[in-house]
Amino acid sequence: MNGTLPSRSNDSSSTIIKYEKSSCLFCNEWFDSQTFTEHLIHCGQVLEQCPNTCKVFLPRLRMRAHLKECPHAEHSNSSCENLDKMAEQRIQTLENDINTLRTVLNEEIRQRLHLITDLGNVRKQNQLQDEMSHSIQESLKHLQNRLNEENTQRCYEVEQCQQDFRYCHDIVQTLKTELQHEIDDLEKHINRVSLEAARHQNLLNDNILQLEDTVLAHERNNRDKFIELENYLQTFNDDIKSKLQVNADHNAKYATLGLEIKSMKHIVCETEERCDKLEALFTEMDRSLHHTMQLVADMENYLSTQQRLTSIINTRGHLIWHIKDLSKKMDESRKYDTILHSAMFSNKPYGYALRLDIYLNGKGNWKGRNMLACLNVLPGEYDALLTWPCRLQANVLIRDQRYTSQSEADDYMKLVNVRKKSDDYIQTNQFFYIPHKILTQAQYLKNDSIYVEVRILKTQ
């Protein structure tokens, strides 16, 4: 029987086995199904009978050596034709055997396929049954747990109900005993009250008779007193009328006094409002006065600057500004929104007049957290000779005061672009910001002062 090497492919519907190789029954070597038949025809290990009628079966590889040594070799020439016929018969027999083997193999493969398919179906059914049994066991466990919890809860509730029932029964018995004692006490009290009522009724009858006699005597006395009372009431009525007249005058005075008090309260409220307005006005005037003083100082600086505008000393596009008393100036900026102005300088000899303006406490959305600064192009003496529009680029640095060597210093730098269309055009300030936490670092702030440096990088 030929050996096989199957390869299996599984899907949801069926299982297919594909046989790729078969083994030879004589030499035990493996061949593809296409070359297996050709190998059987030429296989050297196939047993064949000696054609010299010596009735010996030998492998094909040893047949030639046997024919040379066979004792019936003298009859070989006469039996060549018989040998050919026997070879053809054997080949035909081998082919029939091969076909029979193929049929048997195909039937075995078909039966194996059926068995594998049935085995897969059985496995699926077993898996489904295992899953169902597992789910059923889980459900049963869950139900058993629920039943146990329900039984525990109901037992607890039954015990509670029994305790409540015993408690209610004890209360009812206690109430019955107390009610019985109270009923007995009430009956005794009713009897005593009845006796007392009878005794008081007799006394009341006696008192009524005495009262009737007393009432008759009092009626006679009251008639005289009533006449006296009428005379007294008439006199009292006259006195009341006179006093009411006096009270009316007092009420009028009280109403007038209430109006005057209300008017005084209104005047006090208006005075307080005026005081608040005066205080706000005073604050605004103080701010305006400070701004005016700053404007006067700026104007004086501007006039002095204009006087020496034609001879600006710093014409190399480089400015170092030492800002002293930074904390004091920061407080003034917070209170009065002051502006610091640097000395004027030029980007080159006979160039643009430049000035750095700083808002220490910032302005707008940047107020209170950042320092705002802008590099302004001011009207200069040589504007008519310069190229417009003006486009400049500069580096603004906060100098590191820890090191004197420029290579070791860690300066804080900002790149600034300055643009102005013409000499008579009002420039829109182009601000840049530096956070306060940078200014207050120890490397930049020393002895309550900072150094601000401006370097013009590119000029026209």
CSV table of C-alpha atoms in Angstrom, one decimal:
chain,number,residue,atom,x,y,z
A,1,MET,CA,0.0,0.0,0.0
A,2,ASN,CA,1.4,3.4,-0.9
A,3,GLY,CA,2.3,5.9,1.8
A,4,THR,CA,0.9,9.4,1.6
A,5,LEU,CA,1.8,12.9,2.9
A,6,PRO,CA,-1.5,14.8,3.3
A,7,SER,CA,-2.0,18.5,3.7
A,8,ARG,CA,-5.2,19.7,5.4
A,9,SER,CA,-7.2,22.9,4.9
A,10,ASN,CA,-10.1,23.8,7.4
A,11,ASP,CA,-13.1,26.0,6.9
A,12,SER,CA,-16.6,26.4,8.5
A,13,SER,CA,-18.3,23.9,6.0
A,14,SER,CA,-16.0,21.0,5.4
A,15,THR,CA,-12.4,19.6,5.7
A,16,ILE,CA,-10.4,18.7,2.6
A,17,ILE,CA,-7.2,16.5,2.5
A,18,LYS,CA,-4.8,16.9,-0.4
A,19,TYR,CA,-2.3,14.0,-0.9
A,20,GLU,CA,0.9,15.4,-2.3
A,21,LYS,CA,3.4,12.4,-2.4
A,22,SER,CA,3.4,8.6,-2.4
A,23,SER,CA,6.1,6.0,-1.4
A,24,CYS,CA,7.3,3.1,-3.6
A,25,LEU,CA,6.5,-0.4,-2.1
A,26,PHE,CA,9.9,-1.8,-3.4
A,27,CYS,CA,12.5,1.0,-2.8
A,28,ASN,CA,10.5,3.0,-0.1
A,29,GLU,CA,11.3,6.3,-1.8
A,30,TRP,CA,8.8,9.2,-2.0
A,31,PHE,CA,7.6,10.5,-5.4
A,32,ASP,CA,5.0,13.0,-6.7
A,33,SER,CA,1.7,11.5,-7.9
A,34,GLN,CA,2.7,12.5,-11.5
A,35,THR,CA,6.1,10.6,-11.5
A,36,PHE,CA,5.0,7.6,-9.3
A,37,THR,CA,3.7,5.5,-12.3
A,38,GLU,CA,6.8,6.1,-14.4
A,39,HIS,CA,9.0,5.1,-11.4
A,40,LEU,CA,7.2,1.8,-11.0
A,41,ILE,CA,8.0,0.9,-14.6
A,42,HIS,CA,11.7,1.7,-14.2
A,43,CYS,CA,12.3,0.9,-10.5
A,44,GLY,CA,15.4,-1.4,-10.1
A,45,GLN,CA,14.0,-3.1,-6.9
A,46,VAL,CA,10.9,-4.6,-8.7
A,47,LEU,CA,11.1,-8.5,-8.5
A,48,GLU,CA,11.1,-10.3,-11.9
A,49,GLN,CA,11.2,-14.0,-12.8
A,50,CYS,CA,14.3,-15.3,-14.6
A,51,PRO,CA,13.5,-15.8,-18.3
A,52,ASN,CA,15.7,-19.0,-18.5
A,53,THR,CA,13.0,-21.1,-16.7
A,54,CYS,CA,15.1,-21.4,-13.5
A,55,LYS,CA,12.1,-20.0,-11.7
A,56,VAL,CA,14.1,-17.5,-9.7
A,57,PHE,CA,12.7,-14.0,-8.8
A,58,LEU,CA,15.4,-11.3,-8.6
A,59,PRO,CA,15.4,-7.4,-8.6
A,60,ARG,CA,15.8,-5.8,-12.0
A,61,LEU,CA,19.2,-4.4,-11.0
A,62,ARG,CA,20.6,-8.0,-10.4
A,63,MET,CA,18.9,-9.6,-13.4
A,64,ARG,CA,21.8,-9.1,-15.9
A,65,ALA,CA,24.4,-10.6,-13.5
A,66,HIS,CA,22.1,-13.6,-12.9
A,67,LEU,CA,21.6,-14.2,-16.6
A,68,LYS,CA,25.4,-14.6,-17.0
A,69,GLU,CA,25.6,-17.1,-14.2
A,70,CYS,CA,22.2,-18.9,-14.8
A,71,PRO,CA,22.6,-22.7,-15.4
A,72,HIS,CA,19.8,-22.5,-18.0
A,73,ALA,CA,21.6,-19.8,-20.0
A,74,GLU,CA,22.0,-22.1,-23.2
A,75,HIS,CA,18.4,-21.8,-23.7
A,76,SER,CA,18.4,-18.1,-23.6
A,77,ASN,CA,18.6,-17.5,-27.3
A,78,SER,CA,15.6,-19.7,-27.9
A,79,SER,CA,13.6,-18.1,-25.2
A,80,CYS,CA,14.2,-14.3,-26.0
A,81,GLU,CA,10.9,-14.1,-27.6
A,82,ASN,CA,9.3,-15.8,-24.6
A,83,LEU,CA,11.1,-13.3,-22.4
A,84,ASP,CA,9.7,-10.4,-24.4
A,85,LYS,CA,6.2,-11.8,-24.1
A,86,MET,CA,6.6,-12.3,-20.4
A,87,ALA,CA,7.9,-8.8,-20.0
A,88,GLU,CA,4.9,-7.4,-21.8
A,89,GLN,CA,2.6,-9.5,-19.7
A,90,ARG,CA,4.4,-8.4,-16.5
A,91,ILE,CA,4.1,-4.7,-17.6
A,92,GLN,CA,0.5,-5.2,-18.3
A,93,THR,CA,0.1,-6.9,-14.9
A,94,LEU,CA,1.9,-4.1,-13.2
A,95,GLU,CA,-0.3,-1.5,-14.9
A,96,ASN,CA,-3.3,-3.4,-13.7
A,97,ASP,CA,-1.9,-3.6,-10.2
A,98,ILE,CA,-1.2,0.2,-10.3
A,99,ASN,CA,-4.7,1.0,-11.4
A,100,THR,CA,-6.0,-1.3,-8.7
A,101,LEU,CA,-3.8,0.5,-6.2
A,102,ARG,CA,-5.0,3.9,-7.4
A,103,THR,CA,-8.6,2.7,-7.0
A,104,VAL,CA,-8.0,1.5,-3.5
A,105,LEU,CA,-6.1,4.7,-2.6
A,106,ASN,CA,-8.9,6.9,-4.0
A,107,GLU,CA,-11.5,4.9,-2.0
A,108,GLU,CA,-9.4,5.1,1.1
A,109,ILE,CA,-8.9,8.9,0.6
A,110,ARG,CA,-12.7,9.2,0.1
A,111,GLN,CA,-13.4,7.2,3.3
A,112,ARG,CA,-10.8,9.2,5.2
A,113,LEU,CA,-12.4,12.5,4.0
A,114,HIS,CA,-15.8,11.3,5.2
A,115,LEU,CA,-14.3,10.2,8.5
A,116,ILE,CA,-12.4,13.5,9.0
A,117,THR,CA,-15.6,15.5,8.1
A,118,ASP,CA,-17.6,13.4,10.6
A,119,LEU,CA,-14.9,13.8,13.2
A,120,GLY,CA,-15.0,17.7,12.7
A,121,ASN,CA,-18.7,17.7,13.0
A,122,VAL,CA,-18.5,15.6,16.1
A,123,ARG,CA,-15.9,17.9,17.6
A,124,LYS,CA,-18.1,20.9,16.8
A,125,GLN,CA,-21.1,19.3,18.4
A,126,ASN,CA,-19.0,18.4,21.4
A,127,GLN,CA,-17.6,21.9,21.7
A,128,LEU,CA,-21.2,23.3,21.4
A,129,GLN,CA,-22.4,20.9,24.0
A,130,ASP,CA,-19.4,21.8,26.3
A,131,GLU,CA,-20.2,25.5,25.9
A,132,MET,CA,-23.9,24.9,26.5
A,133,SER,CA,-23.2,22.7,29.6
A,134,HIS,CA,-20.7,25.4,30.9
A,135,SER,CA,-23.3,28.2,30.4
A,136,ILE,CA,-26.0,26.0,32.0
A,137,GLN,CA,-23.7,25.3,35.0
A,138,GLU,CA,-22.9,29.0,35.3
A,139,SER,CA,-26.6,29.8,35.1
A,140,LEU,CA,-27.4,27.2,37.7
A,141,LYS,CA,-24.7,28.5,40.0
A,142,HIS,CA,-26.0,32.0,39.5
A,143,LEU,CA,-29.6,30.8,40.2
A,144,GLN,CA,-28.4,28.9,43.3
A,145,ASN,CA,-26.6,31.9,44.6
A,146,ARG,CA,-29.7,34.0,44.0
A,147,LEU,CA,-31.8,31.4,45.7
A,148,ASN,CA,-29.5,31.3,48.7
A,149,GLU,CA,-29.5,35.1,48.9
A,150,GLU,CA,-33.3,35.2,48.6
A,151,ASN,CA,-33.7,32.5,51.3
A,152,THR,CA,-31.3,34.4,53.6
A,153,GLN,CA,-33.1,37.6,53.0
A,154,ARG,CA,-36.5,36.0,53.6
A,155,CYS,CA,-35.3,34.3,56.8
A,156,TYR,CA,-34.0,37.6,58.0
A,157,GLU,CA,-37.3,39.3,57.1
A,158,VAL,CA,-39.3,36.5,58.9
A,159,GLU,CA,-37.2,36.9,62.0
A,160,GLN,CA,-37.7,40.7,61.9
A,161,CYS,CA,-41.5,40.2,61.4
A,162,GLN,CA,-41.6,37.8,64.4
A,163,GLN,CA,-39.6,40.3,66.5
A,164,ASP,CA,-41.9,43.1,65.4
A,165,PHE,CA,-45.0,41.0,66.2
A,166,ARG,CA,-43.7,40.1,69.7
A,167,TYR,CA,-42.8,43.8,70.3
A,168,CYS,CA,-46.3,44.9,69.1
A,169,HIS,CA,-48.0,42.2,71.2
A,170,ASP,CA,-46.1,43.4,74.3
A,171,ILE,CA,-47.0,47.0,73.6
A,172,VAL,CA,-50.7,46.1,73.1
A,173,GLN,CA,-50.7,44.1,76.4
A,174,THR,CA,-49.1,47.1,78.2
A,175,LEU,CA,-51.6,49.5,76.6
A,176,LYS,CA,-54.5,47.3,77.7
A,177,THR,CA,-53.3,47.2,81.3
A,178,GLU,CA,-52.7,50.9,81.4
A,179,LEU,CA,-56.1,51.6,79.8
A,180,GLN,CA,-57.8,49.4,82.3
A,181,HIS,CA,-56.1,51.2,85.2
A,182,GLU,CA,-57.0,54.6,83.7
A,183,ILE,CA,-60.7,53.5,83.1
A,184,ASP,CA,-60.9,52.4,86.8
A,185,ASP,CA,-59.4,55.7,87.9
A,186,LEU,CA,-61.8,57.6,85.6
A,187,GLU,CA,-64.8,55.8,87.1
A,188,LYS,CA,-63.7,56.6,90.6
A,189,HIS,CA,-63.1,60.2,89.6
A,190,ILE,CA,-66.5,60.5,87.9
A,191,ASN,CA,-68.2,59.2,91.0
A,192,ARG,CA,-66.4,61.8,93.2
A,193,VAL,CA,-67.2,64.5,90.6
A,194,SER,CA,-70.9,63.5,90.7
A,195,LEU,CA,-71.0,63.8,94.5
A,196,GLU,CA,-69.2,67.1,94.3
A,197,ALA,CA,-71.5,68.4,91.6
A,198,ALA,CA,-74.6,67.5,93.7
A,199,ARG,CA,-73.2,69.3,96.7
A,200,HIS,CA,-72.2,72.3,94.6
A,201,GLN,CA,-75.7,72.4,93.0
A,202,ASN,CA,-77.3,72.7,96.4
A,203,LEU,CA,-74.9,75.5,97.3
A,204,LEU,CA,-75.5,77.1,94.0
A,205,ASN,CA,-79.2,77.2,94.5
A,206,ASP,CA,-78.7,78.8,97.9
A,207,ASN,CA,-76.3,81.3,96.4
A,208,ILE,CA,-78.7,82.1,93.6
A,209,LEU,CA,-81.4,83.1,96.0
A,210,GLN,CA,-78.9,85.2,97.9
A,211,LEU,CA,-77.7,86.7,94.7
A,212,GLU,CA,-81.2,87.7,93.6
A,213,ASP,CA,-81.6,89.7,96.8
A,214,THR,CA,-78.2,91.2,96.4
A,215,VAL,CA,-78.9,92.2,92.7
A,216,LEU,CA,-82.1,94.0,93.6
A,217,ALA,CA,-80.2,95.9,96.2
A,218,HIS,CA,-77.3,96.7,93.8
A,219,GLU,CA,-79.8,97.8,91.1
A,220,ARG,CA,-81.1,100.4,93.3
A,221,ASN,CA,-77.5,101.5,94.2
A,222,ASN,CA,-76.3,101.3,90.6
A,223,ARG,CA,-79.1,103.5,89.3
A,224,ASP,CA,-77.8,106.4,91.4
A,225,LYS,CA,-74.2,105.7,90.5
A,226,PHE,CA,-75.1,105.5,86.7
A,227,ILE,CA,-76.5,109.0,86.9
A,228,GLU,CA,-73.3,110.2,88.6
A,229,LEU,CA,-71.2,108.3,85.9
A,230,GLU,CA,-73.0,110.0,83.1
A,231,ASN,CA,-72.2,113.4,84.5
A,232,TYR,CA,-68.6,112.3,84.9
A,233,LEU,CA,-68.3,111.0,81.4
A,234,GLN,CA,-69.7,114.2,79.9
A,235,THR,CA,-67.0,116.1,81.8
A,236,PHE,CA,-64.3,113.6,80.6
A,237,ASN,CA,-65.5,113.8,77.0
A,238,ASP,CA,-65.0,117.6,77.0
A,239,ASP,CA,-61.5,117.2,78.4
A,240,ILE,CA,-60.6,114.6,75.7
A,241,LYS,CA,-61.7,116.9,72.9
A,242,SER,CA,-59.5,119.7,74.2
A,243,LYS,CA,-56.5,117.4,74.5
A,244,LEU,CA,-57.1,115.9,71.0
A,245,GLN,CA,-56.8,119.4,69.6
A,246,VAL,CA,-53.5,119.9,71.3
A,247,ASN,CA,-52.3,116.4,69.9
A,248,ALA,CA,-53.2,117.4,66.3
A,249,ASP,CA,-50.8,120.3,66.6
A,250,HIS,CA,-48.1,118.0,67.9
A,251,ASN,CA,-48.7,115.5,65.0
A,252,ALA,CA,-48.3,118.3,62.4
A,253,LYS,CA,-45.0,119.2,64.0
A,254,TYR,CA,-43.8,115.6,64.0
A,255,ALA,CA,-44.7,115.3,60.2
A,256,THR,CA,-42.7,118.4,59.4
A,257,LEU,CA,-39.8,117.1,61.5
A,258,GLY,CA,-39.9,113.8,59.5
A,259,LEU,CA,-39.7,115.6,56.2
A,260,GLU,CA,-36.8,117.6,57.4
A,261,ILE,CA,-35.0,114.4,58.5
A,262,LYS,CA,-35.6,112.8,55.1
A,263,SER,CA,-34.2,115.9,53.3
A,264,MET,CA,-31.2,115.8,55.6
A,265,LYS,CA,-30.6,112.1,54.8
A,266,HIS,CA,-30.8,112.9,51.1
A,267,ILE,CA,-28.4,115.8,51.5
A,268,VAL,CA,-26.0,113.5,53.3
A,269,CYS,CA,-26.2,110.9,50.5
A,270,GLU,CA,-25.5,113.5,47.9
A,271,THR,CA,-22.6,114.8,50.0
A,272,GLU,CA,-21.1,111.3,50.1
A,273,GLU,CA,-21.5,110.9,46.4
A,274,ARG,CA,-19.9,114.2,45.8
A,275,CYS,CA,-17.0,113.2,48.1
A,276,ASP,CA,-16.5,110.0,46.2
A,277,LYS,CA,-16.6,111.9,42.9
A,278,LEU,CA,-14.1,114.5,44.4
A,279,GLU,CA,-11.9,111.6,45.5
A,280,ALA,CA,-11.9,110.0,42.0
A,281,LEU,CA,-11.4,113.5,40.5
A,282,PHE,CA,-8.5,114.1,42.9
A,283,THR,CA,-6.9,110.7,41.9
A,284,GLU,CA,-7.4,111.5,38.2
A,285,MET,CA,-5.9,115.0,38.8
A,286,ASP,CA,-3.0,113.5,40.6
A,287,ARG,CA,-2.5,111.1,37.6
A,288,SER,CA,-2.9,114.0,35.2
A,289,LEU,CA,-0.5,116.1,37.2
A,290,HIS,CA,2.1,113.3,37.1
A,291,HIS,CA,1.6,112.9,33.4
A,292,THR,CA,1.9,116.7,32.9
A,293,MET,CA,5.1,116.7,34.9
A,294,GLN,CA,6.4,113.9,32.8
A,295,LEU,CA,5.3,115.7,29.6
A,296,VAL,CA,7.1,118.8,30.9
A,297,ALA,CA,10.2,116.8,31.6
A,298,ASP,CA,9.9,115.1,28.2
A,299,MET,CA,9.4,118.5,26.5
A,300,GLU,CA,12.5,119.8,28.2
A,301,ASN,CA,14.4,116.8,27.2
A,302,TYR,CA,13.0,117.1,23.7
A,303,LEU,CA,14.0,120.8,23.5
A,304,SER,CA,17.5,120.1,24.7
A,305,THR,CA,17.6,117.2,22.3
A,306,GLN,CA,16.5,119.4,19.4
A,307,GLN,CA,19.2,121.8,20.3
A,308,ARG,CA,21.8,119.1,19.9
A,309,LEU,CA,20.0,117.1,17.2
A,310,THR,CA,22.4,118.3,14.6
A,311,SER,CA,25.3,116.9,16.6
A,312,ILE,CA,24.2,113.5,17.9
A,313,ILE,CA,27.2,111.9,19.6
A,314,ASN,CA,26.0,108.3,19.2
A,315,THR,CA,25.9,107.8,15.4
A,316,ARG,CA,27.1,104.1,15.3
A,317,GLY,CA,23.6,102.5,15.7
A,318,HIS,CA,24.5,101.3,19.2
A,319,LEU,CA,22.9,102.3,22.5
A,320,ILE,CA,23.5,101.1,26.1
A,321,TRP,CA,20.9,102.5,28.5
A,322,HIS,CA,21.4,102.1,32.3
A,323,ILE,CA,18.0,102.2,34.1
A,324,LYS,CA,18.4,102.8,37.8
A,325,ASP,CA,15.9,102.6,40.7
A,326,LEU,CA,13.9,100.0,38.8
A,327,SER,CA,11.5,99.1,41.7
A,328,LYS,CA,10.6,102.8,42.2
A,329,LYS,CA,10.0,103.3,38.5
A,330,MET,CA,8.0,100.1,38.4
A,331,ASP,CA,5.7,101.4,41.2
A,332,GLU,CA,5.3,104.7,39.4
A,333,SER,CA,4.4,102.9,36.2
A,334,ARG,CA,1.8,100.8,38.0
A,335,LYS,CA,0.3,103.9,39.6
A,336,TYR,CA,0.6,106.5,36.8
A,337,ASP,CA,1.3,104.5,33.6
A,338,THR,CA,4.6,106.3,33.1
A,339,ILE,CA,6.8,105.9,30.0
A,340,LEU,CA,10.6,105.8,30.1
A,341,HIS,CA,12.5,107.4,27.1
A,342,SER,CA,16.0,106.6,26.2
A,343,ALA,CA,18.6,109.0,24.9
A,344,MET,CA,18.4,109.7,21.2
A,345,PHE,CA,20.8,108.0,18.9
A,346,SER,CA,21.3,107.4,15.2
A,347,ASN,CA,21.9,104.4,13.0
A,348,LYS,CA,24.7,106.2,11.1
A,349,PRO,CA,26.2,109.6,10.8
A,350,TYR,CA,23.5,112.0,9.6
A,351,GLY,CA,21.0,109.1,9.7
A,352,TYR,CA,17.6,108.4,11.3
A,353,ALA,CA,16.9,109.8,14.8
A,354,LEU,CA,16.0,106.9,17.0
A,355,ARG,CA,14.7,106.5,20.6
A,356,LEU,CA,13.7,103.5,22.7
A,357,ASP,CA,10.4,103.9,24.7
A,358,ILE,CA,9.6,101.5,27.6
A,359,TYR,CA,6.4,100.8,29.5
A,360,LEU,CA,7.7,99.0,32.6
A,361,ASN,CA,4.3,97.8,33.8
A,362,GLY,CA,3.0,97.1,30.2
A,363,LYS,CA,-0.2,98.3,28.7
A,364,GLY,CA,-3.5,96.8,27.5
A,365,ASN,CA,-3.6,93.0,27.7
A,366,TRP,CA,0.1,92.9,28.6
A,367,LYS,CA,-0.3,95.1,31.6
A,368,GLY,CA,0.9,93.8,35.0
A,369,ARG,CA,2.8,90.8,33.6
A,370,ASN,CA,5.2,92.1,31.0
A,371,MET,CA,7.4,95.1,30.1
A,372,LEU,CA,6.5,96.6,26.7
A,373,ALA,CA,9.0,98.5,24.5
A,374,CYS,CA,9.2,100.0,21.1
A,375,LEU,CA,11.9,101.5,18.9
A,376,ASN,CA,10.6,104.8,17.5
A,377,VAL,CA,11.9,106.8,14.5
A,378,LEU,CA,11.6,110.5,15.5
A,379,PRO,CA,11.6,113.6,13.3
A,380,GLY,CA,15.3,114.4,12.6
A,381,GLU,CA,17.4,117.2,11.2
A,382,TYR,CA,18.4,115.2,8.1
A,383,ASP,CA,15.1,113.5,7.2
A,384,ALA,CA,14.9,115.3,3.9
A,385,LEU,CA,18.2,113.7,2.8
A,386,LEU,CA,17.3,110.2,3.9
A,387,THR,CA,15.6,107.3,2.1
A,388,TRP,CA,11.9,106.6,2.8
A,389,PRO,CA,10.2,104.4,3.8
A,390,CYS,CA,12.5,103.6,6.6
A,391,ARG,CA,13.1,99.9,7.3
A,392,LEU,CA,15.5,99.0,10.2
A,393,GLN,CA,16.2,95.8,12.1
A,394,ALA,CA,17.7,95.8,15.6
A,395,ASN,CA,18.6,93.5,18.5
A,396,VAL,CA,17.4,94.7,21.9
A,397,LEU,CA,19.3,93.0,24.8
A,398,ILE,CA,18.9,92.8,28.6
A,399,ARG,CA,22.6,92.6,29.6
A,400,ASP,CA,23.8,89.8,31.9
A,401,GLN,CA,25.6,91.5,34.8
A,402,ARG,CA,27.3,88.5,36.2
A,403,TYR,CA,30.2,88.4,33.8
A,404,THR,CA,32.3,91.2,32.3
A,405,SER,CA,33.3,89.0,29.3
A,406,GLN,CA,30.8,89.2,26.5
A,407,SER,CA,31.5,85.6,25.5
A,408,GLU,CA,30.5,84.2,28.9
A,409,ALA,CA,27.4,86.5,29.4
A,410,ASP,CA,24.0,85.0,28.8
A,411,ASP,CA,22.1,88.1,27.5
A,412,TYR,CA,18.3,88.1,26.9
A,413,MET,CA,17.7,89.2,23.3
A,414,LYS,CA,14.8,90.3,21.2
A,415,LEU,CA,14.8,90.9,17.4
A,416,VAL,CA,12.9,94.1,16.5
A,417,ASN,CA,11.7,95.4,13.1
A,418,VAL,CA,11.1,99.2,12.7
A,419,ARG,CA,9.2,100.6,9.8
A,420,LYS,CA,8.1,104.2,8.9
A,421,LYS,CA,6.6,105.3,5.6
A,422,SER,CA,7.8,108.9,5.5
A,423,ASP,CA,9.3,111.7,7.6
A,424,ASP,CA,5.8,113.3,8.2
A,425,TYR,CA,3.9,110.0,8.7
A,426,ILE,CA,2.7,109.3,12.2
A,427,GLN,CA,4.4,106.0,13.2
A,428,THR,CA,2.3,103.2,14.6
A,429,ASN,CA,4.3,101.8,17.5
A,430,GLN,CA,5.5,98.2,17.0
A,431,PHE,CA,5.8,96.8,20.5
A,432,PHE,CA,7.7,93.8,21.8
A,433,TYR,CA,7.4,92.4,25.3
A,434,ILE,CA,9.7,91.0,27.9
A,435,PRO,CA,8.2,89.1,30.9
A,436,HIS,CA,8.7,90.5,34.4
A,437,LYS,CA,10.1,87.2,35.6
A,438,ILE,CA,13.0,87.7,33.1
A,439,LEU,CA,13.7,91.2,34.4
A,440,THR,CA,13.7,90.1,38.0
A,441,GLN,CA,16.2,87.3,37.6
A,442,ALA,CA,19.5,87.8,39.5
A,443,GLN,CA,21.6,87.7,36.4
A,444,TYR,CA,19.9,90.7,34.8
A,445,LEU,CA,18.9,92.8,37.9
A,446,LYS,CA,21.7,94.0,40.1
A,447,ASN,CA,21.6,96.9,42.7
A,448,ASP,CA,18.0,97.6,41.6
A,449,SER,CA,19.2,98.5,38.0
A,450,ILE,CA,19.3,96.9,34.6
A,451,TYR,CA,21.2,97.6,31.4
A,452,VAL,CA,19.3,97.7,28.1
A,453,GLU,CA,21.4,97.6,24.9
A,454,VAL,CA,20.2,98.3,21.3
A,455,ARG,CA,22.2,97.3,18.2
A,456,ILE,CA,21.1,98.3,14.7
A,457,LEU,CA,21.7,95.3,12.4
A,458,LYS,CA,20.7,96.6,9.0
A,459,THR,CA,20.2,100.1,7.7
A,460,GLN,CA,19.3,101.7,4.4
